[in-house]
Amino acid sequence: MTEFLQATINGFATGAIYALLALGFVIIYKSSEVLSFAQSGLMILGAFWVVYFSTVLELNFWVALLLGIILSALIGVVIERSMLRPMVGKPAFSVAILTIGLNIALTVIGFDLIGVEIRSLGDPWGIQVVQMGDLVVSRKDLATIVSSVIVVGSLLAFFRYTRFGLAMRATAIDQETALAQGIPVARVFAVAWAIAAGLATIAGVFLGAGTGVSAAIGVRAIRALPAAVIGGLDSIPGAIVGGLIIGLAESYTVTYQSEYLAFLGQNFSTAVAYVVMFLVLLVRPYGIFGTREVVRV
Amino acid sequence: MRGRPGLVTAYRRDMSILPTTTQRVWFFSFCIVVAGLTFFLSDDLASRGASAAAAAIGAIGLNLVTGWAGQISLGHAFFLGVGAYTAAALGGESGGPLIGLGLEMWIWLPAAGLVAALTGLLVAPIAFRLRGLYLAFVTLGLVFIGEHIFREWDSLTGGIGVGRATAKPVLFGYDLSKEGSFAGFTLSPEQQYYLFALIVLLVMALFAKNLVRSRTGRAFSAIRDRDIAAEIMGIHLSRSKLIAFTVSSFYAGVAGALIYTFIGFVEPRTFSLTLSIVYIAMILIGGAASIMGSIMGAVFITFLPRIVDLVAGVVPFIEESPSGGFLTVVQVEQILFGLLIVVFLIVEPLGLHGVWIRIRNYWKAWPFSY
């Protein structure tokens, strides 16, 4: 039982990170109908800014985090303006491939800046743990869960209660109608990219917290894509649920698979996200909460 | 009708691959020149040429499913891997725990394609349920699951970081990996690979060209342009998609078998998402829905490292050594590769093939550029 609870808590912590990345993905998709494969690249670059501000410039960690988020958001806006805007109206596939190309460039630049060593983030949690009865929970995991709840909560409030949030929701429903109502759709796209880049930075910081930022976090970030797909590409609750499902599935696989399903081989946890995605899509082709596409000629 | 290339009086002629005498002459002289290069290329260039020709086969396969049938596949690396390992298992040497039957090339080369095609056949039904972008994610998942299988199946792949030797290129008792002679010339193994890959490429490119101008090929294009409209017109959607996937996987299997046989060694981590993206880049940079474009794209991407090397000698801040400088050659290559995809999509969606068409049309009317 302790083992199970332990795995569940770990699963929630990784799941929260995937949820943040998937959320950025869904926000971009909902507002501009662009599939962004660039989330992992944005995440690596964002994590590097935080590393740079907190260890090289030796600023306070929270200040560094804030600066990192702002800088990433600016990069997100620049990318949207320079590369995605010319593609408005082009087939969704071309735009998706474009973001793959962009992701390659961002990832290489990010890794080049980080270098071969593992870079510490200078975060306040380190590798300390909190003992709760039999459970050993790292402070980093607790911080991840708590911060994700705060971030996601404030984002949802932003969409629900602010004027610009309303504009974003209107754009998500119908771009042309939104334009006709005087909503600055171009600005909505830019803000969507800024939010996604900011979320990616936060996710990168929590992935790298404690152990440090290295090239390995990029591979993990790609697994946020199945999370977004499982929840449904155009559903914000779906992104959160999908992220948690992937996080829990990975955590349970790490804990139990070698015992019960050993024939699947070592490190099956790296592939389990995709297996879960296959199964979900077989049953529900548009994800758990995704809207069914209305097709017409 | 001679001398009036614009005038077409029969549907058959309109659909023919090389409609005019001029085109026929150019095409055959081009083939002869490319084949003739075998005797003059250095080993390094010949081996790159062989890889490019084999990669072109894979690119044509991807173009069939993505360029013509419009089904986005990010899973091409998986099928390349299936082909490479089928070839290695059938044509390689057994040793230690490794599977290897030591068969001849005429068995393992088609077999590599067939096993990959069968795998494609298995995956395709999942793809029928999904449209457009969701399909991209399923094929993405395929690469990661495939990568996991390749990493763990030690008796087939040698395991991660170890790898295995691939199939022996022995065709009817003639070993391509040993020096041979042809018409008085001594041919190095690389030059023989080059010639062999060219022949296979020619055959498979012709087959693909004929496929896409057949009823099935027109069905592919109809599905790409608007699948529901195609279905209403009586095109069997799932059957056409199934054919597209299967044929595409066959091409990938053959390409995978050839490429890694020429290299002589294969490691399970090769077949990652990056490799899939390389092939996507080939067809995008070369030109979607074009056989010639697939070949141009494959050649361009395969020779990209050479081009970057040349540029690096001129531009100061790119360092040859892996440690120093702001950017190393490998990094520039990767960034360039990513940016090339972006630039081609924004500026020239038709790819290199589109550039070629534009140049050709300019000279057609020269000196009257109107």
mmCIF file of N, CA and C in Angstrom, chain A residues 41-150:
data_model
loop_
_atom_site.group_PDB
_atom_site.id
_atom_site.type_symbol
_atom_site.label_atom_id
_atom_site.label_comp_id
_atom_site.label_asym_id
_atom_site.label_seq_id
_atom_site.Cartn_x
_atom_site.Cartn_y
_atom_site.Cartn_z
ATOM 1 N N GLY A 41 11.277 22.261 -27.314
ATOM 2 C CA GLY A 41 12.355 23.209 -27.581
ATOM 3 C C GLY A 41 12.221 24.461 -26.727
ATOM 4 N N LEU A 42 10.991 24.990 -26.638
ATOM 5 C CA LEU A 42 10.742 26.171 -25.808
ATOM 6 C C LEU A 42 11.084 25.870 -24.351
ATOM 7 N N MET A 43 10.783 24.624 -23.937
ATOM 8 C CA MET A 43 11.027 24.253 -22.547
ATOM 9 C C MET A 43 12.525 24.250 -22.230
ATOM 10 N N ILE A 44 13.319 23.661 -23.147
ATOM 11 C CA ILE A 44 14.759 23.591 -22.906
ATOM 12 C C ILE A 44 15.352 24.997 -22.849
ATOM 13 N N LEU A 45 14.934 25.826 -23.816
ATOM 14 C CA LEU A 45 15.440 27.190 -23.850
ATOM 15 C C LEU A 45 15.019 27.946 -22.583
ATOM 16 N N GLY A 46 13.742 27.763 -22.191
ATOM 17 C CA GLY A 46 13.239 28.433 -20.999
ATOM 18 C C GLY A 46 14.001 28.006 -19.761
ATOM 19 N N ALA A 47 14.239 26.698 -19.628
ATOM 20 C CA ALA A 47 14.983 26.193 -18.471
ATOM 21 C C ALA A 47 16.383 26.809 -18.452
ATOM 22 N N PHE A 48 16.969 26.969 -19.676
ATOM 23 C CA PHE A 48 18.305 27.555 -19.705
ATOM 24 C C PHE A 48 18.292 28.989 -19.193
ATOM 25 N N TRP A 49 17.297 29.795 -19.578
ATOM 26 C CA TRP A 49 17.282 31.190 -19.104
ATOM 27 C C TRP A 49 17.275 31.223 -17.589
ATOM 28 N N VAL A 50 16.454 30.335 -16.985
ATOM 29 C CA VAL A 50 16.387 30.336 -15.524
ATOM 30 C C VAL A 50 17.745 29.947 -14.939
ATOM 31 N N VAL A 51 18.379 28.923 -15.545
ATOM 32 C CA VAL A 51 19.715 28.524 -15.079
ATOM 33 C C VAL A 51 20.662 29.711 -15.176
ATOM 34 N N TYR A 52 20.584 30.414 -16.306
ATOM 35 C CA TYR A 52 21.494 31.531 -16.554
ATOM 36 C C TYR A 52 21.278 32.636 -15.530
ATOM 37 N N PHE A 53 20.018 33.033 -15.319
ATOM 38 C CA PHE A 53 19.747 34.144 -14.410
ATOM 39 C C PHE A 53 20.098 33.768 -12.981
ATOM 40 N N SER A 54 19.849 32.516 -12.588
ATOM 41 C CA SER A 54 20.029 32.198 -11.166
ATOM 42 C C SER A 54 21.454 31.762 -10.843
ATOM 43 N N THR A 55 22.165 31.113 -11.776
ATOM 44 C CA THR A 55 23.520 30.681 -11.390
ATOM 45 C C THR A 55 24.612 31.564 -11.988
ATOM 46 N N VAL A 56 24.444 32.047 -13.207
ATOM 47 C CA VAL A 56 25.496 32.872 -13.799
ATOM 48 C C VAL A 56 25.384 34.308 -13.317
ATOM 49 N N LEU A 57 24.178 34.872 -13.361
ATOM 50 C CA LEU A 57 23.980 36.247 -12.881
ATOM 51 C C LEU A 57 23.732 36.294 -11.378
ATOM 52 N N GLU A 58 23.558 35.093 -10.783
ATOM 53 C CA GLU A 58 23.371 34.935 -9.340
ATOM 54 C C GLU A 58 22.245 35.783 -8.786
ATOM 55 N N LEU A 59 21.112 35.755 -9.453
ATOM 56 C CA LEU A 59 19.932 36.426 -8.929
ATOM 57 C C LEU A 59 19.197 35.455 -8.008
ATOM 58 N N ASN A 60 18.251 35.992 -7.260
ATOM 59 C CA ASN A 60 17.381 35.161 -6.457
ATOM 60 C C ASN A 60 16.607 34.207 -7.368
ATOM 61 N N PHE A 61 16.379 32.962 -6.896
ATOM 62 C CA PHE A 61 15.743 31.964 -7.762
ATOM 63 C C PHE A 61 14.396 32.434 -8.297
ATOM 64 N N TRP A 62 13.600 33.063 -7.422
ATOM 65 C CA TRP A 62 12.245 33.447 -7.856
ATOM 66 C C TRP A 62 12.301 34.555 -8.887
ATOM 67 N N VAL A 63 13.257 35.497 -8.683
ATOM 68 C CA VAL A 63 13.441 36.564 -9.671
ATOM 69 C C VAL A 63 13.869 35.945 -11.002
ATOM 70 N N ALA A 64 14.800 34.984 -10.913
ATOM 71 C CA ALA A 64 15.296 34.323 -12.120
ATOM 72 C C ALA A 64 14.160 33.621 -12.837
ATOM 73 N N LEU A 65 13.299 32.945 -12.047
ATOM 74 C CA LEU A 65 12.176 32.226 -12.653
ATOM 75 C C LEU A 65 11.263 33.197 -13.392
ATOM 76 N N LEU A 66 10.984 34.339 -12.719
ATOM 77 C CA LEU A 66 10.097 35.340 -13.323
ATOM 78 C C LEU A 66 10.707 35.883 -14.616
ATOM 79 N N LEU A 67 11.998 36.244 -14.551
ATOM 80 C CA LEU A 67 12.674 36.776 -15.741
ATOM 81 C C LEU A 67 12.673 35.728 -16.859
ATOM 82 N N GLY A 68 12.925 34.469 -16.468
ATOM 83 C CA GLY A 68 12.953 33.387 -17.461
ATOM 84 C C GLY A 68 11.617 33.253 -18.160
ATOM 85 N N ILE A 69 10.529 33.321 -17.362
ATOM 86 C CA ILE A 69 9.195 33.192 -17.951
ATOM 87 C C ILE A 69 8.942 34.341 -18.915
ATOM 88 N N ILE A 70 9.313 35.565 -18.487
ATOM 89 C CA ILE A 70 9.054 36.735 -19.343
ATOM 90 C C ILE A 70 9.847 36.627 -20.645
ATOM 91 N N LEU A 71 11.129 36.254 -20.510
ATOM 92 C CA LEU A 71 11.972 36.149 -21.709
ATOM 93 C C LEU A 71 11.429 35.079 -22.663
ATOM 94 N N SER A 72 11.027 33.927 -22.094
ATOM 95 C CA SER A 72 10.469 32.865 -22.935
ATOM 96 C C SER A 72 9.211 33.332 -23.630
ATOM 97 N N ALA A 73 8.361 34.044 -22.874
ATOM 98 C CA ALA A 73 7.117 34.522 -23.460
ATOM 99 C C ALA A 73 7.422 35.448 -24.629
ATOM 100 N N LEU A 74 8.447 36.300 -24.470
ATOM 101 C CA LEU A 74 8.835 37.193 -25.563
ATOM 102 C C LEU A 74 9.292 36.384 -26.774
ATOM 103 N N ILE A 75 10.094 35.344 -26.505
ATOM 104 C CA ILE A 75 10.550 34.499 -27.615
ATOM 105 C C ILE A 75 9.349 33.858 -28.304
ATOM 106 N N GLY A 76 8.385 33.414 -27.484
ATOM 107 C CA GLY A 76 7.173 32.827 -28.051
ATOM 108 C C GLY A 76 6.477 33.800 -28.988
ATOM 109 N N VAL A 77 6.381 35.071 -28.558
ATOM 110 C CA VAL A 77 5.713 36.082 -29.386
ATOM 111 C C VAL A 77 6.488 36.299 -30.683
ATOM 112 N N VAL A 78 7.821 36.370 -30.566
ATOM 113 C CA VAL A 78 8.642 36.599 -31.757
ATOM 114 C C VAL A 78 8.467 35.444 -32.746
ATOM 115 N N ILE A 79 8.462 34.200 -32.221
ATOM 116 C CA ILE A 79 8.286 33.040 -33.091
ATOM 117 C C ILE A 79 6.944 33.117 -33.796
ATOM 118 N N GLU A 80 5.912 33.452 -33.028
ATOM 119 C CA GLU A 80 4.573 33.512 -33.615
ATOM 120 C C GLU A 80 4.561 34.540 -34.734
ATOM 121 N N ARG A 81 5.108 35.721 -34.443
ATOM 122 C CA ARG A 81 5.042 36.819 -35.405
ATOM 123 C C ARG A 81 5.866 36.511 -36.664
ATOM 124 N N SER A 82 7.070 35.914 -36.472
ATOM 125 C CA SER A 82 7.973 35.778 -37.616
ATOM 126 C C SER A 82 7.709 34.514 -38.418
ATOM 127 N N MET A 83 7.304 33.431 -37.763
ATOM 128 C CA MET A 83 7.215 32.169 -38.492
ATOM 129 C C MET A 83 5.794 31.653 -38.658
ATOM 130 N N LEU A 84 4.943 31.861 -37.649
ATOM 131 C CA LEU A 84 3.607 31.273 -37.743
ATOM 132 C C LEU A 84 2.648 32.182 -38.492
ATOM 133 N N ARG A 85 2.829 33.508 -38.362
ATOM 134 C CA ARG A 85 1.904 34.432 -39.007
ATOM 135 C C ARG A 85 1.893 34.254 -40.523
ATOM 136 N N PRO A 86 3.084 34.088 -41.178
ATOM 137 C CA PRO A 86 3.027 33.912 -42.631
ATOM 138 C C PRO A 86 2.300 32.632 -43.044
ATOM 139 N N MET A 87 2.122 31.721 -42.080
ATOM 140 C CA MET A 87 1.529 30.429 -42.428
ATOM 141 C C MET A 87 0.025 30.397 -42.200
ATOM 142 N N VAL A 88 -0.563 31.509 -41.777
ATOM 143 C CA VAL A 88 -2.007 31.519 -41.535
ATOM 144 C C VAL A 88 -2.724 31.142 -42.829
ATOM 145 N N GLY A 89 -3.631 30.176 -42.736
ATOM 146 C CA GLY A 89 -4.381 29.764 -43.920
ATOM 147 C C GLY A 89 -3.746 28.618 -44.684
ATOM 148 N N LYS A 90 -2.500 28.277 -44.345
ATOM 149 C CA LYS A 90 -1.864 27.132 -45.001
ATOM 150 C C LYS A 90 -2.375 25.845 -44.357
ATOM 151 N N PRO A 91 -2.203 24.683 -45.016
ATOM 152 C CA PRO A 91 -2.692 23.436 -44.427
ATOM 153 C C PRO A 91 -2.076 23.173 -43.045
ATOM 154 N N ALA A 92 -2.905 22.610 -42.157
ATOM 155 C CA ALA A 92 -2.460 22.368 -40.781
ATOM 156 C C ALA A 92 -1.197 21.519 -40.737
ATOM 157 N N PHE A 93 -1.085 20.599 -41.707
ATOM 158 C CA PHE A 93 0.069 19.705 -41.729
ATOM 159 C C PHE A 93 1.371 20.490 -41.940
ATOM 160 N N SER A 94 1.354 21.419 -42.915
ATOM 161 C CA SER A 94 2.558 22.200 -43.182
ATOM 162 C C SER A 94 2.987 22.964 -41.936
ATOM 163 N N VAL A 95 1.991 23.542 -41.245
ATOM 164 C CA VAL A 95 2.322 24.335 -40.070
ATOM 165 C C VAL A 95 2.907 23.435 -38.980
ATOM 166 N N ALA A 96 2.320 22.231 -38.834
ATOM 167 C CA ALA A 96 2.830 21.311 -37.818
ATOM 168 C C ALA A 96 4.277 20.926 -38.113
ATOM 169 N N ILE A 97 4.573 20.659 -39.393
ATOM 170 C CA ILE A 97 5.943 20.295 -39.760
ATOM 171 C C ILE A 97 6.879 21.470 -39.526
ATOM 172 N N LEU A 98 6.375 22.678 -39.809
ATOM 173 C CA LEU A 98 7.189 23.867 -39.557
ATOM 174 C C LEU A 98 7.595 23.938 -38.088
ATOM 175 N N THR A 99 6.644 23.633 -37.182
ATOM 176 C CA THR A 99 7.015 23.698 -35.767
ATOM 177 C C THR A 99 8.008 22.596 -35.414
ATOM 178 N N ILE A 100 7.976 21.475 -36.164
ATOM 179 C CA ILE A 100 8.983 20.437 -35.910
ATOM 180 C C ILE A 100 10.368 20.980 -36.267
ATOM 181 N N GLY A 101 10.447 21.628 -37.440
ATOM 182 C CA GLY A 101 11.719 22.225 -37.841
ATOM 183 C C GLY A 101 12.196 23.244 -36.828
ATOM 184 N N LEU A 102 11.252 24.065 -36.372
ATOM 185 C CA LEU A 102 11.560 25.075 -35.357
ATOM 186 C C LEU A 102 12.070 24.414 -34.083
ATOM 187 N N ASN A 103 11.428 23.293 -33.722
ATOM 188 C CA ASN A 103 11.817 22.591 -32.504
ATOM 189 C C ASN A 103 13.261 22.094 -32.592
ATOM 190 N N ILE A 104 13.637 21.598 -33.764
ATOM 191 C CA ILE A 104 15.020 21.128 -33.933
ATOM 192 C C ILE A 104 15.983 22.279 -33.670
ATOM 193 N N ALA A 105 15.694 23.419 -34.321
ATOM 194 C CA ALA A 105 16.585 24.565 -34.160
ATOM 195 C C ALA A 105 16.648 25.011 -32.700
ATOM 196 N N LEU A 106 15.484 25.130 -32.047
ATOM 197 C CA LEU A 106 15.457 25.581 -30.648
ATOM 198 C C LEU A 106 16.210 24.611 -29.747
ATOM 199 N N THR A 107 15.988 23.301 -29.972
ATOM 200 C CA THR A 107 16.615 22.297 -29.112
ATOM 201 C C THR A 107 18.136 22.361 -29.227
ATOM 202 N N VAL A 108 18.621 22.462 -30.482
ATOM 203 C CA VAL A 108 20.075 22.491 -30.659
ATOM 204 C C VAL A 108 20.660 23.730 -29.989
ATOM 205 N N ILE A 109 19.999 24.877 -30.179
ATOM 206 C CA ILE A 109 20.506 26.104 -29.551
ATOM 207 C C ILE A 109 20.468 25.958 -28.031
ATOM 208 N N GLY A 110 19.355 25.413 -27.520
ATOM 209 C CA GLY A 110 19.229 25.244 -26.075
ATOM 210 C C GLY A 110 20.319 24.350 -25.514
ATOM 211 N N PHE A 111 20.577 23.215 -26.166
ATOM 212 C CA PHE A 111 21.611 22.297 -25.687
ATOM 213 C C PHE A 111 22.981 22.932 -25.785
ATOM 214 N N ASP A 112 23.199 23.709 -26.850
ATOM 215 C CA ASP A 112 24.491 24.361 -27.010
ATOM 216 C C ASP A 112 24.721 25.341 -25.867
ATOM 217 N N LEU A 113 23.665 26.076 -25.480
ATOM 218 C CA LEU A 113 23.793 27.043 -24.396
ATOM 219 C C LEU A 113 24.005 26.329 -23.067
ATOM 220 N N ILE A 114 23.280 25.230 -22.851
ATOM 221 C CA ILE A 114 23.398 24.509 -21.575
ATOM 222 C C ILE A 114 24.764 23.837 -21.469
ATOM 223 N N GLY A 115 25.244 23.272 -22.574
ATOM 224 C CA GLY A 115 26.525 22.589 -22.551
ATOM 225 C C GLY A 115 26.381 21.143 -22.142
ATOM 226 N N VAL A 116 27.516 20.470 -22.033
ATOM 227 C CA VAL A 116 27.452 19.036 -21.784
ATOM 228 C C VAL A 116 27.177 18.702 -20.320
ATOM 229 N N GLU A 117 27.501 19.646 -19.426
ATOM 230 C CA GLU A 117 27.329 19.308 -18.007
ATOM 231 C C GLU A 117 25.872 19.452 -17.587
ATOM 232 N N ILE A 118 25.579 18.877 -16.427
ATOM 233 C CA ILE A 118 24.267 19.076 -15.831
ATOM 234 C C ILE A 118 24.324 20.389 -15.071
ATOM 235 N N ARG A 119 23.424 21.310 -15.402
ATOM 236 C CA ARG A 119 23.472 22.635 -14.779
ATOM 237 C C ARG A 119 22.453 22.717 -13.660
ATOM 238 N N SER A 120 22.901 23.206 -12.525
ATOM 239 C CA SER A 120 21.989 23.355 -11.401
ATOM 240 C C SER A 120 21.111 24.584 -11.616
ATOM 241 N N LEU A 121 19.869 24.497 -11.112
ATOM 242 C CA LEU A 121 18.943 25.615 -11.277
ATOM 243 C C LEU A 121 19.041 26.605 -10.124
ATOM 244 N N GLY A 122 19.710 26.207 -9.031
ATOM 245 C CA GLY A 122 19.739 27.049 -7.843
ATOM 246 C C GLY A 122 18.374 27.146 -7.196
ATOM 247 N N ASP A 123 17.569 26.088 -7.332
ATOM 248 C CA ASP A 123 16.230 26.134 -6.759
ATOM 249 C C ASP A 123 16.286 25.853 -5.263
ATOM 250 N N PRO A 124 15.285 26.341 -4.514
ATOM 251 C CA PRO A 124 15.335 26.204 -3.055
ATOM 252 C C PRO A 124 15.003 24.806 -2.547
ATOM 253 N N TRP A 125 14.580 23.903 -3.433
ATOM 254 C CA TRP A 125 14.120 22.593 -2.930
ATOM 255 C C TRP A 125 15.227 21.549 -2.891
ATOM 256 N N GLY A 126 16.116 21.595 -3.883
ATOM 257 C CA GLY A 126 17.221 20.647 -3.905
ATOM 258 C C GLY A 126 16.724 19.214 -3.893
ATOM 259 N N ILE A 127 17.437 18.368 -3.137
ATOM 260 C CA ILE A 127 17.021 16.970 -3.093
ATOM 261 C C ILE A 127 16.455 16.628 -1.717
ATOM 262 N N GLN A 128 16.004 17.647 -0.990
ATOM 263 C CA GLN A 128 15.468 17.371 0.345
ATOM 264 C C GLN A 128 14.131 16.637 0.253
ATOM 265 N N VAL A 129 13.830 15.870 1.290
ATOM 266 C CA VAL A 129 12.582 15.121 1.304
ATOM 267 C C VAL A 129 11.787 15.434 2.559
ATOM 268 N N VAL A 130 10.501 15.173 2.483
ATOM 269 C CA VAL A 130 9.620 15.330 3.636
ATOM 270 C C VAL A 130 9.119 13.939 4.005
ATOM 271 N N GLN A 131 9.211 13.595 5.293
ATOM 272 C CA GLN A 131 8.741 12.284 5.737
ATOM 273 C C GLN A 131 7.298 12.408 6.210
ATOM 274 N N MET A 132 6.393 11.628 5.573
ATOM 275 C CA MET A 132 4.994 11.659 6.010
ATOM 276 C C MET A 132 4.604 10.239 6.370
ATOM 277 N N GLY A 133 4.715 9.879 7.613
ATOM 278 C CA GLY A 133 4.460 8.487 7.983
ATOM 279 C C GLY A 133 5.491 7.611 7.301
ATOM 280 N N ASP A 134 5.034 6.644 6.500
ATOM 281 C CA ASP A 134 5.960 5.786 5.770
ATOM 282 C C ASP A 134 6.392 6.401 4.452
ATOM 283 N N LEU A 135 5.652 7.414 4.018
ATOM 284 C CA LEU A 135 5.908 7.978 2.704
ATOM 285 C C LEU A 135 7.088 8.935 2.731
ATOM 286 N N VAL A 136 7.903 8.844 1.668
ATOM 287 C CA VAL A 136 8.993 9.800 1.509
ATOM 288 C C VAL A 136 8.677 10.641 0.274
ATOM 289 N N VAL A 137 8.393 11.922 0.499
ATOM 290 C CA VAL A 137 8.026 12.778 -0.613
ATOM 291 C C VAL A 137 9.084 13.855 -0.754
ATOM 292 N N SER A 138 9.612 14.008 -1.958
ATOM 293 C CA SER A 138 10.622 15.050 -2.112
ATOM 294 C C SER A 138 9.930 16.407 -2.144
ATOM 295 N N ARG A 139 10.607 17.399 -1.598
ATOM 296 C CA ARG A 139 10.015 18.736 -1.519
ATOM 297 C C ARG A 139 9.748 19.287 -2.910
ATOM 298 N N LYS A 140 10.621 18.883 -3.844
ATOM 299 C CA LYS A 140 10.468 19.330 -5.222
ATOM 300 C C LYS A 140 9.131 18.872 -5.796
ATOM 301 N N ASP A 141 8.771 17.589 -5.500
ATOM 302 C CA ASP A 141 7.509 17.069 -6.019
ATOM 303 C C ASP A 141 6.332 17.832 -5.429
ATOM 304 N N LEU A 142 6.405 18.091 -4.105
ATOM 305 C CA LEU A 142 5.327 18.856 -3.479
ATOM 306 C C LEU A 142 5.207 20.224 -4.127
ATOM 307 N N ALA A 143 6.375 20.879 -4.313
ATOM 308 C CA ALA A 143 6.362 22.209 -4.916
ATOM 309 C C ALA A 143 5.768 22.156 -6.307
ATOM 310 N N THR A 144 6.106 21.083 -7.057
ATOM 311 C CA THR A 144 5.575 20.950 -8.413
ATOM 312 C C THR A 144 4.060 20.901 -8.389
ATOM 313 N N ILE A 145 3.531 20.033 -7.507
ATOM 314 C CA ILE A 145 2.078 19.859 -7.475
ATOM 315 C C ILE A 145 1.397 21.168 -7.073
ATOM 316 N N VAL A 146 1.909 21.778 -5.981
ATOM 317 C CA VAL A 146 1.266 22.999 -5.478
ATOM 318 C C VAL A 146 1.333 24.103 -6.544
ATOM 319 N N SER A 147 2.531 24.316 -7.122
ATOM 320 C CA SER A 147 2.650 25.409 -8.092
ATOM 321 C C SER A 147 1.797 25.150 -9.314
ATOM 322 N N SER A 148 1.733 23.884 -9.754
ATOM 323 C CA SER A 148 0.923 23.599 -10.938
ATOM 324 C C SER A 148 -0.529 23.932 -10.677
ATOM 325 N N VAL A 149 -1.007 23.575 -9.480
ATOM 326 C CA VAL A 149 -2.401 23.885 -9.154
ATOM 327 C C VAL A 149 -2.614 25.397 -9.206
ATOM 328 N N ILE A 150 -1.659 26.155 -8.623
ATOM 329 C CA ILE A 150 -1.803 27.617 -8.620
ATOM 330 C C ILE A 150 -1.792 28.161 -10.053
#
